[in-house]
Coordinates of C-alpha atoms in Angstrom, one line a residue:
X1 CA 92.8 79.7 122.4
X2 CA 91.7 83.6 121.8
X3 CA 90.9 82.6 118.0
X4 CA 88.5 79.5 117.3
X5 CA 87.8 77.9 114.2
X6 CA 84.4 76.0 113.9
X7 CA 83.4 74.3 110.8
X8 CA 79.9 73.8 109.7
X9 CA 79.6 71.7 106.7
X10 CA 81.8 73.5 103.9
X11 CA 81.9 76.8 106.0
X12 CA 84.8 77.7 108.6
X13 CA 83.9 80.4 111.0
X14 CA 86.6 81.9 112.7
X15 CA 86.0 83.9 115.7
X16 CA 88.3 86.6 117.4
X17 CA 87.5 85.5 120.8
X18 CA 88.9 87.7 123.4
X19 CA 85.4 89.8 124.4
X20 CA 86.8 91.3 127.5
X21 CA 89.1 93.7 125.4
X22 CA 86.5 94.0 122.5
X23 CA 88.8 91.2 120.8
X24 CA 91.8 93.4 120.7
X25 CA 94.8 91.6 118.8
X26 CA 97.6 90.2 120.8
X27 CA 101.0 88.9 119.8
X28 CA 99.4 85.1 120.6
X29 CA 96.3 86.1 118.7
X30 CA 98.3 87.1 115.6
X31 CA 100.1 83.8 115.2
X32 CA 96.8 81.9 115.9
X33 CA 94.9 84.1 113.4
X34 CA 97.7 83.6 110.8
X35 CA 97.7 80.0 111.2
X36 CA 94.0 79.3 111.1
X37 CA 94.0 81.2 107.5
X38 CA 97.0 79.0 106.4
X39 CA 95.0 75.9 107.5
X40 CA 92.0 77.0 105.9
X41 CA 93.9 77.4 102.6
X42 CA 95.2 74.0 102.6
X43 CA 91.7 72.5 103.7
X44 CA 89.9 71.2 100.6
X45 CA 86.8 70.6 102.6
X46 CA 86.4 74.3 103.4
X47 CA 84.9 76.4 100.8
X48 CA 83.9 79.6 102.4
X49 CA 84.8 81.4 105.5
X50 CA 82.8 83.6 108.2
X51 CA 85.2 85.8 110.0
X52 CA 83.6 87.5 113.1
X53 CA 84.0 88.4 116.9
X54 CA 83.1 87.0 120.1
X55 CA 80.9 89.2 122.6
X56 CA 79.2 91.3 120.4
X57 CA 82.0 93.3 118.8
X58 CA 84.5 92.4 115.8
X59 CA 87.7 93.9 116.8
X60 CA 88.9 96.9 118.7
X61 CA 92.4 96.8 116.9
X62 CA 95.7 95.9 118.3
X63 CA 95.9 95.4 121.9
X64 CA 98.0 98.9 123.0
X65 CA 99.4 97.4 126.1
X66 CA 101.7 95.3 123.9
X67 CA 102.6 98.5 122.0
X68 CA 106.0 100.4 122.4
X69 CA 107.8 97.1 123.6
X70 CA 110.9 96.2 121.6
X71 CA 111.7 99.5 120.2
X72 CA 111.9 99.7 116.2
X73 CA 112.6 96.2 116.0
X74 CA 109.6 95.0 118.0
X75 CA 107.3 97.5 115.9
X76 CA 108.7 95.9 112.5
X77 CA 107.9 92.4 113.8
X78 CA 104.4 93.7 114.7
X79 CA 103.9 95.2 111.1
X80 CA 105.3 92.0 109.6
X81 CA 102.6 89.7 111.2
X82 CA 99.9 92.1 111.2
X83 CA 100.2 92.4 107.2
X84 CA 101.0 88.7 107.0
X85 CA 97.6 88.1 108.2
X86 CA 95.9 90.8 105.8
X87 CA 97.6 89.1 102.9
X88 CA 96.4 85.6 104.0
X89 CA 92.8 86.9 104.4
X90 CA 92.9 89.0 101.3
X91 CA 94.7 86.3 99.1
X92 CA 92.4 83.2 100.5
X93 CA 91.1 81.4 97.2
X94 CA 87.7 81.0 99.0
X95 CA 85.1 83.5 99.5
X96 CA 85.1 85.2 102.8
X97 CA 82.5 87.2 104.7
X98 CA 83.2 89.5 107.5
X99 CA 80.1 89.4 110.1
X100 CA 80.7 92.7 112.2
X101 CA 78.4 93.0 115.3
X102 CA 80.0 95.9 117.0
X103 CA 83.1 97.8 117.2
X104 CA 85.4 97.2 114.1
X105 CA 88.3 99.7 114.2
X106 CA 92.0 99.8 113.7
X107 CA 93.5 96.8 112.1
X108 CA 90.1 95.0 112.8
X109 CA 88.7 97.5 110.2
X110 CA 91.7 96.5 108.2
X111 CA 90.8 92.7 108.3
X112 CA 87.0 93.3 107.8
X113 CA 88.0 94.8 104.4
X114 CA 90.1 92.3 103.6
X115 CA 87.3 90.0 103.2
X116 CA 84.9 89.8 99.9
X117 CA 81.7 90.8 101.9
X118 CA 81.2 92.7 104.9
X119 CA 78.0 92.4 106.8
X120 CA 77.0 95.2 109.4
X121 CA 75.0 94.4 112.5
X122 CA 72.7 97.0 113.5
X123 CA 75.3 97.9 116.3
X124 CA 78.3 97.9 114.1
X125 CA 80.8 100.8 114.2
X126 CA 83.5 101.2 112.0
X127 CA 86.7 103.6 112.3
X128 CA 90.1 104.3 111.6
X129 CA 91.4 105.4 114.8
X130 CA 95.0 105.2 114.1
X131 CA 95.3 109.0 114.6
X132 CA 94.5 108.8 118.1
X133 CA 97.4 107.1 119.4
X134 CA 100.0 108.9 116.5
X135 CA 100.0 105.8 114.2
X136 CA 99.5 105.5 110.2
X137 CA 97.0 103.0 109.3
X138 CA 98.1 99.6 108.9
X139 CA 97.0 96.2 107.6
X140 CA 96.3 97.7 104.2
X141 CA 93.3 99.8 105.2
X142 CA 94.2 103.0 103.0
X143 CA 94.6 100.5 100.1
X144 CA 91.1 99.0 100.5
X145 CA 89.5 102.6 101.4
X146 CA 90.9 104.0 98.4
X147 CA 89.6 101.2 96.3
X148 CA 86.1 101.3 97.8
X149 CA 85.6 105.2 98.3
X150 CA 87.9 107.2 96.4
X151 CA 91.0 109.3 97.7
X152 CA 89.0 112.1 99.1
X153 CA 86.3 110.1 100.9
X154 CA 89.1 107.7 102.2
X155 CA 91.5 110.5 103.3
X156 CA 88.6 112.2 105.3
X157 CA 88.0 108.7 107.4
X158 CA 91.6 108.3 108.0
X159 CA 92.5 111.8 108.9
X160 CA 89.3 112.3 111.2
X161 CA 88.9 108.9 112.7
X162 CA 85.5 109.1 113.1
X163 CA 82.9 106.5 113.7
X164 CA 81.0 105.4 110.9
X165 CA 77.7 103.4 111.7
X166 CA 76.1 100.5 109.7
X167 CA 73.8 102.7 107.7
X168 CA 76.3 105.2 106.6
X169 CA 78.9 102.1 105.8
X170 CA 76.5 100.3 103.6
X171 CA 75.7 103.8 101.8
X172 CA 79.3 104.6 101.3
X173 CA 80.2 100.8 100.0
X174 CA 82.4 100.1 103.1
X175 CA 79.6 97.2 103.9
X176 CA 77.5 95.4 101.7
X177 CA 74.3 95.2 103.6
X178 CA 73.2 95.8 107.2
X179 CA 71.5 93.1 109.2
X180 CA 69.4 93.2 112.5
X181 CA 71.7 92.2 115.2
X182 CA 70.2 88.9 116.1
X183 CA 70.3 87.6 112.5
X184 CA 73.6 88.5 111.8
X185 CA 75.2 85.2 111.8
X186 CA 72.3 83.7 110.2
X187 CA 72.6 86.1 107.2
X188 CA 76.3 85.4 107.0
X189 CA 76.1 81.8 107.1
X190 CA 73.1 82.1 104.4
X191 CA 75.8 83.8 102.2
X192 CA 78.4 81.7 103.0
X193 CA 76.7 78.3 102.3
X194 CA 75.5 79.9 99.0
X195 CA 78.9 80.5 98.0
X196 CA 80.4 77.2 99.1
X197 CA 78.0 75.4 96.9
X198 CA 79.6 77.0 93.9
X199 CA 82.7 75.4 91.9
X200 CA 85.8 76.0 94.2
X201 CA 88.5 76.3 91.6
X202 CA 86.1 78.7 89.3
X203 CA 85.1 80.9 92.5
X204 CA 88.9 81.1 93.5
X205 CA 90.1 82.0 89.9
X206 CA 87.2 84.5 89.7
X207 CA 88.4 86.0 93.1
X208 CA 91.9 86.2 92.1
X209 CA 90.5 88.0 88.6
X210 CA 89.1 90.8 90.9
X211 CA 92.4 91.0 92.6
X212 CA 94.0 91.3 89.2
X213 CA 91.7 93.8 87.9
X214 CA 92.9 96.5 90.1
X215 CA 96.3 97.0 88.5
X216 CA 95.7 95.9 85.2
X217 CA 94.3 98.0 82.0
X218 CA 91.4 96.6 79.9
X219 CA 93.4 94.8 77.5
X220 CA 95.8 93.4 79.7
X221 CA 92.8 92.1 81.8
X222 CA 91.2 90.6 78.6
X223 CA 94.5 88.7 77.9
X224 CA 94.3 87.2 81.7
X225 CA 90.9 85.9 81.1
X226 CA 91.7 84.4 77.8
X227 CA 94.7 82.7 79.7
X228 CA 92.5 81.5 82.5
X229 CA 89.2 80.2 80.8
X230 CA 90.8 77.3 78.9
X231 CA 92.1 76.1 82.3
X232 CA 88.7 76.5 84.1
X233 CA 87.1 74.4 81.0
X234 CA 89.2 71.3 82.0
X235 CA 87.9 71.0 85.5
X236 CA 85.6 68.4 86.8
X237 CA 83.1 71.0 87.9
X238 CA 82.7 72.5 84.5
X239 CA 82.0 69.2 83.2
X240 CA 79.4 68.6 86.0
X241 CA 78.1 72.2 85.0
X242 CA 77.6 71.0 81.5
X243 CA 75.9 67.6 82.4
X244 CA 73.5 69.4 84.8
X245 CA 72.5 71.9 82.1
X246 CA 71.7 69.3 79.7
X247 CA 69.8 67.1 82.2
X248 CA 68.0 70.1 83.6
X249 CA 69.1 69.9 87.0
X250 CA 71.0 71.8 89.7
X251 CA 74.9 71.1 89.4
X252 CA 76.7 69.3 92.3
X253 CA 80.1 70.9 92.5
X254 CA 83.0 69.4 94.3
X255 CA 85.7 71.5 93.9
X256 CA 87.5 69.7 91.3

């Protein structure tokens, strides 16, 4: 398997495991990665996800040895599966953390930004390298960069294809935090376990609110909040939160 999934309590660690190619994504990996996130979406016991890569790198993008095969139809099929993965990561109703130890380029960059939080190891390097093989960005990269950076900075990164190292990634807002290389996975797990301890349904709905906030005006967004909150007030987790508050203890949420 070139995609591995390890469960540590309520956290699933999804690893791109093809280190000899810096975890370049093959056709086989596309199916495995999509399947992994579909399974996680249905697994009630998993309440947070860490996405990372083996061998000191995150992902070097698509495996170019598989490109150019199948003509236009083959290219369309690849785009469908690549974008299906991007949607599965972005729309997962559970917190996701990308732990980026090294190279994170091409569609790998897209998948990292599809996560809720990006942690950059000291050796992390991000780039929109599509121009090097005369392709436009895919996996939703332009959408994410525009939301994070604004139009001009996003265009500069895409047009130049230049490398962004960890410090700059943090200062630009591409990464949440720079972490010592040897502490990267520990920090990712610390965050994931913290998120996983929260009320699962409410956390998923909060994530959905962020998604909807991009495409709605303020008044429309307030209407969405007004529709969501009564539903949240009927969950077991909400009742537990109220009990814990009255009893002056930490709540124990079950995602129900």
